Structures are given as C-alpha cells and as structure tokens.
Coordinates of C-alpha atoms in Angstrom, one line a residue:
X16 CA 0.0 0.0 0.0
X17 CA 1.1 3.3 -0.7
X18 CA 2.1 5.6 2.1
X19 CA -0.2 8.6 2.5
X20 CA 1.0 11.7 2.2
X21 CA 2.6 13.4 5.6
X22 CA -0.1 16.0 7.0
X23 CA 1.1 19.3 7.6
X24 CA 3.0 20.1 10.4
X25 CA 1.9 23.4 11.8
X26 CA 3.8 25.0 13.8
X27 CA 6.9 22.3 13.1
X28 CA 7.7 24.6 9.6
X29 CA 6.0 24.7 6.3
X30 CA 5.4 22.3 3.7
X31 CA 8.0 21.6 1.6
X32 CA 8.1 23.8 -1.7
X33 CA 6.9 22.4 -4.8
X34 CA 9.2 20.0 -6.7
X35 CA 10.7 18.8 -3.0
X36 CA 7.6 17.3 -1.5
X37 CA 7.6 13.7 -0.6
X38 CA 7.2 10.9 -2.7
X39 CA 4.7 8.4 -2.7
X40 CA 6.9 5.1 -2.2
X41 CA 6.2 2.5 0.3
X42 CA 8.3 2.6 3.4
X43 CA 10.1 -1.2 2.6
X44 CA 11.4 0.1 -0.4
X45 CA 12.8 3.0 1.2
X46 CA 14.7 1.5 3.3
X47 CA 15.8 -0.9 0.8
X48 CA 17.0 1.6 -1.7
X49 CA 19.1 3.4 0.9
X50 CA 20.9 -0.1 2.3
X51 CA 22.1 0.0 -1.4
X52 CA 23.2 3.4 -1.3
X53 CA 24.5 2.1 2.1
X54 CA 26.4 -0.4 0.4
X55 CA 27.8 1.7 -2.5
X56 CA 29.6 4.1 0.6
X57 CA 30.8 0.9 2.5
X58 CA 32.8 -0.2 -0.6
X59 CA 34.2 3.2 -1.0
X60 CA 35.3 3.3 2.6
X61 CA 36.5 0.0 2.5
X62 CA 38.1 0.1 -0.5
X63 CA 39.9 3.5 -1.6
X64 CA 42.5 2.8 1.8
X65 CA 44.0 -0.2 0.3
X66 CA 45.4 1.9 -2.8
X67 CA 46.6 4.4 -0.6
X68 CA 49.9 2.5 -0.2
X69 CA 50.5 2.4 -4.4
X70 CA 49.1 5.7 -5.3
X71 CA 51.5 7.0 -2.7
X72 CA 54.2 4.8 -4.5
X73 CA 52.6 6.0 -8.2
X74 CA 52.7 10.3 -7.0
X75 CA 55.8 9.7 -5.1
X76 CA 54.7 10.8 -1.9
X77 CA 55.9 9.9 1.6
X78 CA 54.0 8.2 4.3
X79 CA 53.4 11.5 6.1
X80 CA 51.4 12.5 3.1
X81 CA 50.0 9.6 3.1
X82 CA 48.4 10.0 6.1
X83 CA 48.1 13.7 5.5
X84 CA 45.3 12.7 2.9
X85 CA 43.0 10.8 5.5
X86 CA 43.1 13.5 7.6
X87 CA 41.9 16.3 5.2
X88 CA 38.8 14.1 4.9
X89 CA 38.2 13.5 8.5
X90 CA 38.5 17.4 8.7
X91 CA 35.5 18.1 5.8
X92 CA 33.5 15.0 7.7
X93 CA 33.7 17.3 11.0
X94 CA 32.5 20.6 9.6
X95 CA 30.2 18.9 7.2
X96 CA 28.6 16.6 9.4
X97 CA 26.9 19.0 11.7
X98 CA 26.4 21.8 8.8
X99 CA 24.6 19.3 6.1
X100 CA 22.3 18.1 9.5
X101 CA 20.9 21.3 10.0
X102 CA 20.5 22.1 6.3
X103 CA 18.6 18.9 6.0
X104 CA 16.5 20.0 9.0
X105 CA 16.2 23.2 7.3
X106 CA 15.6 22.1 4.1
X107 CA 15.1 18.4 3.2
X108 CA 17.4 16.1 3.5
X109 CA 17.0 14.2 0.5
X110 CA 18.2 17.9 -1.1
X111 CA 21.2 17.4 1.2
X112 CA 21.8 13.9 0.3
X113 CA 21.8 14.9 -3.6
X114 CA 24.4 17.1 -2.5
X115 CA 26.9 15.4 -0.5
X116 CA 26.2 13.1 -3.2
X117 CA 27.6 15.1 -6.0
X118 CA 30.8 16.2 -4.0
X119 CA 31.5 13.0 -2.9
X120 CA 31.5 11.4 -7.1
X121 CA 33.1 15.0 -7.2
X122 CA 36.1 13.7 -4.9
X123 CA 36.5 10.8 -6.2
X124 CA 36.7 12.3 -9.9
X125 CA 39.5 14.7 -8.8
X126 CA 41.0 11.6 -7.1
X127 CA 40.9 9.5 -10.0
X128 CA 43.5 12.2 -12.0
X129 CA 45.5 13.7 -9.4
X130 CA 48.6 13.6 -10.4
X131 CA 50.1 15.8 -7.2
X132 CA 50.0 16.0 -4.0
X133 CA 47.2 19.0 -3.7
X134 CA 44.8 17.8 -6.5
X135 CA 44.5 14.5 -4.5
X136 CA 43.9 16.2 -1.5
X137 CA 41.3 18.5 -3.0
X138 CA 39.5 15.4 -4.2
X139 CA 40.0 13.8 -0.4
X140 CA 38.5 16.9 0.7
X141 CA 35.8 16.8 -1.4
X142 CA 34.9 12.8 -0.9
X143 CA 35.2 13.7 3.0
X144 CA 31.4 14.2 2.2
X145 CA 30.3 11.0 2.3
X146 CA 30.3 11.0 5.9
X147 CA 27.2 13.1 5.5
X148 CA 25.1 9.8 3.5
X149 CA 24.2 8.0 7.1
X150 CA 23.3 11.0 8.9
X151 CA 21.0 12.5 6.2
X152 CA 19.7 8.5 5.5
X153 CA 18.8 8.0 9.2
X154 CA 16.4 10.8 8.9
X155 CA 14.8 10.0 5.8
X156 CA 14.2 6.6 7.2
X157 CA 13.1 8.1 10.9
X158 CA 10.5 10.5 8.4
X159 CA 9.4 7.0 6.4
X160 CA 9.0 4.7 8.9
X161 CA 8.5 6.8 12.3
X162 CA 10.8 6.4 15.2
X163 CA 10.2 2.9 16.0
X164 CA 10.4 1.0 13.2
X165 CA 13.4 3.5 11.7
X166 CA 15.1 1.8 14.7
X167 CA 14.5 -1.5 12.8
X168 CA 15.9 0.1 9.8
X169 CA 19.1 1.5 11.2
X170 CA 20.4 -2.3 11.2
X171 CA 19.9 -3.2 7.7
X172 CA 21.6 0.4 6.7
X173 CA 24.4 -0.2 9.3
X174 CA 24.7 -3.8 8.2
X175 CA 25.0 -3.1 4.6
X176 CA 27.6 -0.7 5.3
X177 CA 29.7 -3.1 7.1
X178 CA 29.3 -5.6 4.4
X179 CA 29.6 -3.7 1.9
X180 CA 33.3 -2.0 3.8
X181 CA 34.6 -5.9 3.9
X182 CA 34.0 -6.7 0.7
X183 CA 35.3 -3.4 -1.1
X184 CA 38.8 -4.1 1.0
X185 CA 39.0 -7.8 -0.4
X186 CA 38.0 -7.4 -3.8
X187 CA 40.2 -4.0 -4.3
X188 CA 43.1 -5.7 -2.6
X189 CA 42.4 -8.5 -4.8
X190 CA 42.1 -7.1 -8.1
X191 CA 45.4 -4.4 -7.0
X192 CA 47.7 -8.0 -6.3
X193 CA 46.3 -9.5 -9.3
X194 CA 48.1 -6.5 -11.3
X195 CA 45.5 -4.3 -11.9
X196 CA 47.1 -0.4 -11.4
X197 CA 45.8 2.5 -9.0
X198 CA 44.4 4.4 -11.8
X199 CA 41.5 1.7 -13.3
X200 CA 40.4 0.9 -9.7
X201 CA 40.3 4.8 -8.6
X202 CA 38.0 4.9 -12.4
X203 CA 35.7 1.8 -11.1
X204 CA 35.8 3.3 -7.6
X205 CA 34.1 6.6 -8.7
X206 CA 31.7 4.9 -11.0
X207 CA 30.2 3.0 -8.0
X208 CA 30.0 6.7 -6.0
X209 CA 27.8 7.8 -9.2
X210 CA 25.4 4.8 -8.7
X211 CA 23.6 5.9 -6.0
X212 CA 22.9 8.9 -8.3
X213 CA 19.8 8.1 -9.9
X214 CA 18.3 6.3 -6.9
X215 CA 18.3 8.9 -4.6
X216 CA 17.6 11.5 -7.4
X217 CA 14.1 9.8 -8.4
X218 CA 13.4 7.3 -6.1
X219 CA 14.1 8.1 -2.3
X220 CA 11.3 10.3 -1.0
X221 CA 12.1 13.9 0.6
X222 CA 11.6 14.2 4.1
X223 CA 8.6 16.1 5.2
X224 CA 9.1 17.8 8.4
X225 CA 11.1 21.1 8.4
X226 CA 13.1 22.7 11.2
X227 CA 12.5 26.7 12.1
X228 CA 15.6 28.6 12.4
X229 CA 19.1 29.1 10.5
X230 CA 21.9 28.1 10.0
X231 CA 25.2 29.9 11.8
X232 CA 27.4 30.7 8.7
X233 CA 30.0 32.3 10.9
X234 CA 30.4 29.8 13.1
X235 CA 31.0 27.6 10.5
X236 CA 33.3 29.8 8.5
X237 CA 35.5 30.2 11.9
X238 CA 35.7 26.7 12.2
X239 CA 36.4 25.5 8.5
X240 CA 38.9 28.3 8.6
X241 CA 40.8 27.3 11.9
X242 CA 41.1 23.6 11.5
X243 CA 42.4 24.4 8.5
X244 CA 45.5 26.5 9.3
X245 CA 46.1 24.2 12.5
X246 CA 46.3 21.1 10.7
X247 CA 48.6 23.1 8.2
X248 CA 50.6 24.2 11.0
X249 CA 50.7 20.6 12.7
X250 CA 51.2 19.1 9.0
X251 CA 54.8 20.9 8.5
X252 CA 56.5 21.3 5.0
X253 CA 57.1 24.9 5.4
X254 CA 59.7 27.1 7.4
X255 CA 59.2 27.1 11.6
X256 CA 58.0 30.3 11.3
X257 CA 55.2 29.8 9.0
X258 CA 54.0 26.7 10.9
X259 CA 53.8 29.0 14.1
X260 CA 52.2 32.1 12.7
X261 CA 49.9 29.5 10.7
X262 CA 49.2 27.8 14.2
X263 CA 48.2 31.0 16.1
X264 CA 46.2 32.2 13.8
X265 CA 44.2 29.1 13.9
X266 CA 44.3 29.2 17.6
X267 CA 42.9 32.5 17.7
X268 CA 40.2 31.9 15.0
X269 CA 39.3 28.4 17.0
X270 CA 38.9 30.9 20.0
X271 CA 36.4 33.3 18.1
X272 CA 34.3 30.0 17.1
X273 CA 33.8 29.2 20.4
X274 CA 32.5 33.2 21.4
X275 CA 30.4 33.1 17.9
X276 CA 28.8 29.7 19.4
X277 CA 28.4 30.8 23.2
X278 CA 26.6 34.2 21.8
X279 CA 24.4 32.6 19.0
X280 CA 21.1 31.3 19.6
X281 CA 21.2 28.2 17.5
X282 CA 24.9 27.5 17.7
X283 CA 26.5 24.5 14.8
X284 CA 28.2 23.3 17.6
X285 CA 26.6 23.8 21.1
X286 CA 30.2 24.0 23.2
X287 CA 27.7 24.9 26.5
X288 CA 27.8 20.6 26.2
X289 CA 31.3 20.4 26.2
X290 CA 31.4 21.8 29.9
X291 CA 28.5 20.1 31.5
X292 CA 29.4 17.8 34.3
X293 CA 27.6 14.8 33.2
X294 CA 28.4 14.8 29.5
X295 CA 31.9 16.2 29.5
X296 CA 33.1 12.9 29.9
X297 CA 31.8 11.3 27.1
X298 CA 32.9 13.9 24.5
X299 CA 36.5 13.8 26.1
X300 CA 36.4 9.8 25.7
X301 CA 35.3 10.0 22.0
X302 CA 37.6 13.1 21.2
X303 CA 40.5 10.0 22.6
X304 CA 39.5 7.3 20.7
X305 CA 39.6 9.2 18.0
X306 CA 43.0 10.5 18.0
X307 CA 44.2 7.3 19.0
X308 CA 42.1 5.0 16.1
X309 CA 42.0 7.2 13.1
X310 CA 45.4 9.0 13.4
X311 CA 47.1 5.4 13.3
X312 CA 44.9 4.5 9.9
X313 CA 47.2 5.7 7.3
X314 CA 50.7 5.0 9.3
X315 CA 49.3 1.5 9.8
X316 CA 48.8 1.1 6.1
X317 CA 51.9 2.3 4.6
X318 CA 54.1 0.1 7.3
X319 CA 52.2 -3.0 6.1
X320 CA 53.2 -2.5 2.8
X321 CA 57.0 -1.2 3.4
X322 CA 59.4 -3.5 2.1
X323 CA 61.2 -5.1 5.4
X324 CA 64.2 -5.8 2.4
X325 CA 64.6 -2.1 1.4
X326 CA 63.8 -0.3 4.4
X327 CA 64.5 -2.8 7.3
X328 CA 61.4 -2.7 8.6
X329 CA 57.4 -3.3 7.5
X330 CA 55.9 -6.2 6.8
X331 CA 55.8 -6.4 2.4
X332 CA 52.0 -7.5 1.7
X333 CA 50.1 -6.6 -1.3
X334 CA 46.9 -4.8 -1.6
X335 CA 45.3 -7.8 -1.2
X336 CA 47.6 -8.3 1.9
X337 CA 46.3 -4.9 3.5
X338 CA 42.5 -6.5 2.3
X339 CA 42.8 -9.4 4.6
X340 CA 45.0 -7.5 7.8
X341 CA 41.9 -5.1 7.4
X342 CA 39.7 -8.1 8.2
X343 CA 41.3 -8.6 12.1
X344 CA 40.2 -5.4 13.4
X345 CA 36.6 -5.2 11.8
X346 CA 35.4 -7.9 13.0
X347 CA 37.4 -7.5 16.9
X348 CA 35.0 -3.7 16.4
X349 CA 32.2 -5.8 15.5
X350 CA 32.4 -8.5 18.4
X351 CA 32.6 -5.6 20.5
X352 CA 29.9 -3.8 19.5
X353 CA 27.7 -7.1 19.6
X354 CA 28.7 -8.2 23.2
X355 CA 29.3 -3.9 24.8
X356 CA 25.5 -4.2 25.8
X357 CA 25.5 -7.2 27.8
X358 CA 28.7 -6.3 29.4
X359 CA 27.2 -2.7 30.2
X360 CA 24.4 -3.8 31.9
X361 CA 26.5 -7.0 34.1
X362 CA 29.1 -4.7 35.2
X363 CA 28.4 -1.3 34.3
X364 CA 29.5 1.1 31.9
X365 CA 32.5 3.2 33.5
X366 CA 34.2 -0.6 34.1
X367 CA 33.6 -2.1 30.8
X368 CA 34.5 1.8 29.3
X369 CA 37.9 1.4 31.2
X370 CA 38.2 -2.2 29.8
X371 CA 38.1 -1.5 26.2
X372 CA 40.1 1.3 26.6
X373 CA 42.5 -0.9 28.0
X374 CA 42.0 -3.1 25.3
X375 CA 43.1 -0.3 22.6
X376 CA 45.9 0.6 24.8
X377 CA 47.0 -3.2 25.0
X378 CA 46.8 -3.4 21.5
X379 CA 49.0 -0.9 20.5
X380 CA 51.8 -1.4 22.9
X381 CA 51.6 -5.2 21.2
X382 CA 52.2 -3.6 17.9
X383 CA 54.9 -1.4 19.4
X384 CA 56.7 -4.0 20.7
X385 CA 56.2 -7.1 18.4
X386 CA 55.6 -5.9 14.7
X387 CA 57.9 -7.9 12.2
X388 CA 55.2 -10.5 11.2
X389 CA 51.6 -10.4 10.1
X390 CA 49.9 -12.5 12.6
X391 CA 51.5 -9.7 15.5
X392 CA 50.0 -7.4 13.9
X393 CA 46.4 -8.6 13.1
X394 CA 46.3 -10.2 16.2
X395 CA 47.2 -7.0 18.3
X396 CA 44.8 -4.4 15.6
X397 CA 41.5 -7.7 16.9
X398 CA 42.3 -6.9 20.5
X399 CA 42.3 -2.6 19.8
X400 CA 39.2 -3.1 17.4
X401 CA 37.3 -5.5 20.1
X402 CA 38.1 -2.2 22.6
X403 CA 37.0 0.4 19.7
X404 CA 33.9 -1.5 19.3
X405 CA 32.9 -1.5 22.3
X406 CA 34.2 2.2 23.0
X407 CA 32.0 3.8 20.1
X408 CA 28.9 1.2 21.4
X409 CA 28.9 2.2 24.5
X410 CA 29.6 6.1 24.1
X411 CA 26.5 7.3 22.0
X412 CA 24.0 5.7 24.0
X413 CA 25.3 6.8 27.2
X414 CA 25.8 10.4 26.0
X415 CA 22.5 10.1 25.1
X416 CA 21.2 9.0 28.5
X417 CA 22.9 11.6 30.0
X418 CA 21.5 14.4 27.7
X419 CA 18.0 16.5 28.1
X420 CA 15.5 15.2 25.8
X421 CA 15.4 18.5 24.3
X422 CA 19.2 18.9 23.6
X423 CA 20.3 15.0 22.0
X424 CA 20.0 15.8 18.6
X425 CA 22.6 18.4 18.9
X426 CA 24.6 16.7 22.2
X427 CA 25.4 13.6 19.1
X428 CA 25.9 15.7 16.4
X429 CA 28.9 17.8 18.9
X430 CA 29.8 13.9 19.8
X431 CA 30.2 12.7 16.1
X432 CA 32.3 16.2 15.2
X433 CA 34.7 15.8 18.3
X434 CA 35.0 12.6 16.6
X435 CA 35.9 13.4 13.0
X436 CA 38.0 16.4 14.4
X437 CA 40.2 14.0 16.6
X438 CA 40.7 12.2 13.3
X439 CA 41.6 15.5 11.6
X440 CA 44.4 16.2 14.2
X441 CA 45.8 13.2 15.0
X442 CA 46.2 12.3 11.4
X443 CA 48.4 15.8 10.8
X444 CA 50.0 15.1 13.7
X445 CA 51.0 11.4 12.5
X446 CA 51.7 12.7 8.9
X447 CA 53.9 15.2 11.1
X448 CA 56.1 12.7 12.9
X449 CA 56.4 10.2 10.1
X450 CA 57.6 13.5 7.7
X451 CA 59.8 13.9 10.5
X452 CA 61.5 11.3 11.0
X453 CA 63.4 10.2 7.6
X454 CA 65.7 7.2 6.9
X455 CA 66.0 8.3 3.5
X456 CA 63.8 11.1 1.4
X457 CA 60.0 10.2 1.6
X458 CA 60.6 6.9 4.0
X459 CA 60.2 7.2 7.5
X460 CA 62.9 5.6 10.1
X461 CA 61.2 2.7 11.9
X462 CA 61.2 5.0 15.2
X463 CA 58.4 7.1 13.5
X464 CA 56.1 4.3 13.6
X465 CA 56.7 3.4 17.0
X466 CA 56.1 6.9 17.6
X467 CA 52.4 6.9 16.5
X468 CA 51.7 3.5 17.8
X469 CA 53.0 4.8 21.4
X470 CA 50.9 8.1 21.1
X471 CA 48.0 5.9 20.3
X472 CA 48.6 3.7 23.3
X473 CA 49.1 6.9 25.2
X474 CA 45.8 8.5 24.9
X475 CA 44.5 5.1 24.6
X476 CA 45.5 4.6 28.3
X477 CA 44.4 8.0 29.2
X478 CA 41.0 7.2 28.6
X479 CA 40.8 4.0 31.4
X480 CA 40.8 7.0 34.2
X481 CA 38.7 9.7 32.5
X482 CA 36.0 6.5 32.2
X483 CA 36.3 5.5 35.6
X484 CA 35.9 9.2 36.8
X485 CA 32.3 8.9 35.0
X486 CA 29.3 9.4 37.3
X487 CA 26.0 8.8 37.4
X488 CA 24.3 5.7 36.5
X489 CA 22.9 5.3 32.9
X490 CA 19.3 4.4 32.6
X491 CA 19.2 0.9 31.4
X492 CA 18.2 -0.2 27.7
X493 CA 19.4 -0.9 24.7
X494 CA 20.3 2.0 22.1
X495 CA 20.5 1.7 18.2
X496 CA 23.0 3.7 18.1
X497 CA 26.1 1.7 19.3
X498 CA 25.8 -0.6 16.5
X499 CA 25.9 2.8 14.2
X500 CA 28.7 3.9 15.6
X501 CA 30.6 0.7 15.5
X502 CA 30.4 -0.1 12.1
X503 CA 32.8 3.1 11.2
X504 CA 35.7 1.3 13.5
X505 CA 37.7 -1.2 11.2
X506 CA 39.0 0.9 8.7
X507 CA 40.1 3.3 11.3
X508 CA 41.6 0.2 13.6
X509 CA 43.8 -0.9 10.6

C-alpha cells in the first residue's frame, strides 16, 4: 500500500516547496534503496585505503602524506557533518543527500586524475562528504517509517555498510595484487559513488518535516577556517615560522568559534555541552578514541606495505595483503559492538569503558613491541578493534542518557564532530612525525612508527581513568546507536 501523504505540520515549519515534496513510495522500499546506497559508501570506505599505499608509491609521496590525505577528509567530515544536519533540518534532506552526493563522485573524480599531492587532496577533501550519507539517511528513514520501526531500519543500513566495507577491501586488494594499477580501480571506484545517483535522485522520498531557524554561517566559517590553518601548521612542510604564525592564527580563530557559538542562539556546535558535568566525559572519551584509532589508519597502512628488504622494517604484503590484515580489526569492532550491551548492563559502563580502553591501549603497545610479522599485527589491531567497538557502542548511548531530551539531537551531532575532528588532528600530527623522521627522502625511520603507535597507546591509556571518573548511573536499555557507531571502527583500527 502506498504511504499517504505526511499531513502538515503546523507550527513544526512549512510544507515543503513544490518539486521537494515527498514521494509516494512504500516505506520497505525505502529503506531498501538506501541499504544499497549504504552499500555503494561501505565499498568506497572500504576500499579507496587499500590503494593508498600504491598511489602514494605512483605520486611519489611519503607516508606522512599519506596519512596527511586521511586527515583532510576527517577534517571536511567534521564541519560537514553537523552543517549538512541542519540544512537537512532546514531544508530536506533528501536535497542534502543529492548534495553530498555530488561532491563526494566529485572527490573521487578529482581523485581519480590527481597527479600531485594538492589535486589528490582536493578530491579527499571533497569525498570527506560521504560521511554526511548515514546522517542524512537515518532521517529520511526516521521521516518514512516513524521512530520505531526506523530503529529497525538502522540495522539493515548499518549492516549493509559493514558488508559492503569488507568486501570493497578484499575485492580492491584482490584485483590491486592481481596487477591491476591505481588508476582503473580509482575509475571503477568513482563509477560505484555515481550509482547511487539516480536512486536517490528519483526514487528516495524527501523528508517532510522542516526545522524553524538558520543556519550559523559564521560559526562555520571560523571553524572550517581554523582547523584548517592548524592542521597546516601541525602538517609541516614549510619554514618554523610559517607553521607557528599558521598555528596561532588558527588558535585565535578556534577561539572566536567558540565566542560566535556561546553568543548565537542556534549555535552549529553547542560548546555549553562540552562543559556540562555529566556529559563532559563522554565527548573527552570520543575526542581520545579518535585521535588514538583514526590518526594510526594511514601509518598502519603504509608500514604494512614497506618492504622489510629495502627499508628494514614493515611487513611487504600486497593490496590484497592490506584486504585481509583489514579483516582482524573489523570484525574484533564488530564483536565488541555485539557483546558492549551485555557487558554494560553486568558490570556497568564506566568498568567495561575502562576495559576497552584498556584493550586499545594493550593493543597498540603489542604492535609497538612485536611488529615484524603479520599475525602480531592482526592479532594485536583484533584486541584494539574488540576495545573500539565496544568504546563507540557504548559512548552514543550513554551520552544520550545523559543528555535533556530537548538537547540529543545536537549533544550527538557535537559527539560525532569531536569525533571526526580528533581524526583530523591526530592524522596531521602522524603525517607530522612520520615527515619527521626520515631514513631516507620520503621513508620514515622505523622510530616514527613506533612513535604513532606509542601516542595511540598513550591517549589510549588515558582514557581508562577519565571513564572510571564517570558518574552517574545510565538508565538501562538498549540503544541503536552503538551498532551505528561501531560499524565506522575497522577501517580506522587498521
């Protein structure tokens, strides 16, 4: 049966404008043409980090600008994610969906013919989009299918994803040690980011409810702006005196985002959360994790495939080597996502918080220590992704507990931009250290490596006491969100 049209909401906002209003489509099929949508993104994610290792070796770069590239996009995920939310509140998120849509095929395009080091980070800035498609789909499927049953339907999307992140390692990896060069697969991986194209342009229904309010362009321009010249600064490749003008400037535009926020009445980032007692927490937990998981993503990758002949060190695998070592830590994250909800509610969440922190701290001091053979090193990235999992399970839901009803929607998104933004600075800082540290031009000494992976298991460790210092019991109950959050943890564990 066909859905009925959503009545007007008052007081909510108006109807959408002509040409935008919703589409008449059955829920099911919804929610089955955005778990292929779903899909399409989880190959991209999946796959594009397994050439990172040869297109580096194609460009000539180093492994600091290796690494460098992951973080531009964790840096457009963290402005973008909490900009295209309200615009899709504003203004349909479907409308935001085509969007992020465009830049992300956009991205990968630029990708796909970079030939230097800024045109492929232009297009990694640009695909950094496609860590809007969840967000935006989660809505769409909340306006389809009402609360409840969207609940149901956050599975299949957060399923697909994972499935469809496995599979694009394995079969890139694959296809890469078969023979097949960066440049075809980059081509194939930005035909599958057009796909989604035409389902979501005349198939997927616009959402029907619209937010009042506006959107707060200067705190996002202060923001954008300020991550950007502190990331520069933390990046290097320029005289001393560059990198610290470049860093106070940065500073001192971060410190006008936060008076812009505190003074505006619907802030992009509500940093009043940051400061309350029973959240504060939380957001300094996920802002650790994610230094500690995604700033290790692109060193990991590039020491797997260093030649242990030429440089004395690394462990020589193929693409379809760095495929199957990403299979260790995705499914240690998604064990841990699956069991963090019975453990939470046998021994509560500041001990089994503390445990998996442990875990990722136990992890990377394995890898530190013993790193000259494959199995170390998938079996010490299982026991960091178990922790992850259970980290990001665990987190959402009890931020979300621990929130006023009337303040979660913006307490998450300032949880999933701490998030990104982590990833942002911990991946300059890595590229940093491993640019640092040369044994010859463009090839880190071994001590660089050990250098992230002892930072990681740093903050790592630092986490156990900040989630024993947690108060307050969590209400019980089982939240969607966990599994959500869980899914994004293998790539980042590799």
């Amino acid at each position: 049966m066909n859905r009925p049209p959503a009545p007007d909401r008052g007081p909510r906002g108006p109807r959408p404008p002509r040409g935008s209003r919703p589409l008449r489509r059955t829920a099911p099929s919804v929610v089955t043409l955005l778990v292929l949508v779903e899909f399409c993104s989880g190959v991209l994610q999946g796959g594009f980090p397994i050439l990172l290792p040869h297109l580096g070796d194609t460009l000539h770069l180093g492994a600091g600008a290796v690494s460098l590239t992951l973080g531009v996009e964790f840096l457009v995920a963290g402005v973008a994610l909490p900009l295209s939310s309200r615009l899709g509140d504003l203004y349909g998120h479907r409308q935001l969906l085509r969007a992020t849509l465009l830049l992300t095929l956009l991205g990968y395009l630029v990708t796909a013919v970079a030939g230097s080091l800024p045109l492929l980070l232009l297009g990694r800035a640009l695909a950094g989009f496609l860590s809007c498609w969840l967000p935006l789909e989660f809505a769409i499927v909340r306006d389809s299918l009402g609360e409840h049953r969207g609940g149901r339907a956050v599975g299949l999307l957060v399923g697909s994803l994972t499935v469809g992140s496995t599979l694009g390692a394995l079969v890139v990896g694959g296809l890469s040690g078969a023979g097949t060069a960066p440049a075809p697969l980059l081509w194939g991986l930005a035909a599958l980011a057009a796909l989604p194209l035409p389902v979501v342009w005349f198939l997927v229904p616009e959402s029907a409810v619209r937010a009042p309010g506006r959107i707060d362009w200067p705190g996002a321009v202060l923001l954008s702006l300020g991550l950007t010249l502190v990331l520069a600064a933390l990046a290097g490749g320029s005289a001393a005196a560059v990198r610290l003008a470049l860093l106070v400037v940065g500073v001192v535009l971060l410190a006008l985002f936060v008076r812009q926020e505190l003074r505006s009445a619907e802030p992009m980032v509500d940093v009043r959360l940051l400061a309350r007692r029973a959240t504060a927490p939380v957001f300094a937990l996920s802002f650790l994790l994610g230094c500690a998981l995604y700033g290790a993503q692109g060193p990991m990758l590039t020491f797997e495939a260093a030649d242990p002949r030429a440089d004395g060190y690394g462990l020589g695998v193929s693409t379809l080597g760095l495929g199957l070592l990403a299979l260790p830590p995705t499914l240690g994250a998604l064990l841990g996502a699956v069991t963090a909800d019975r453990l939470g509610r046998r021994f509560g969440p500041r001990a089994v918080l503390a445990a998996a922190y442990g875990c990722c701290a136990l992890g990377y001091t394995a890898i530190t220590l013993a790193h000259t053979a494959a199995w170390q090193v998938a079996t010490a990235a299982a026991v960091s992704g178990y922790g992850a999992g259970i980290g990001l399970s665990l987190l959402p839901s009890l931020l979300m507990r621990r929130l006023p009803a009337d303040r979660t929607g913006i307490g998450t998104g300032v949880y999933n931009t701490l998030k990104s933004l982590a990833g942002a600075v911990a991946g300059a800082a890595a590229a940093a250290v491993l640019d640092s540290w040369l044994l010859r031009h463009g090839v880190p000494t071994e001590g660089a490596y050990l250098a992230v992976w002892v930072g990681c298991a740093l903050l790592c460790g630092l986490g156990v006491p900040v989630a024993l210092a947690l108060r307050g019991a969590a209400r019980p109950g089982a939240d969607a969100v966990g599994a959500t959050e869980a899914v994004m943890t293998g790539a980042a564990a590799r």
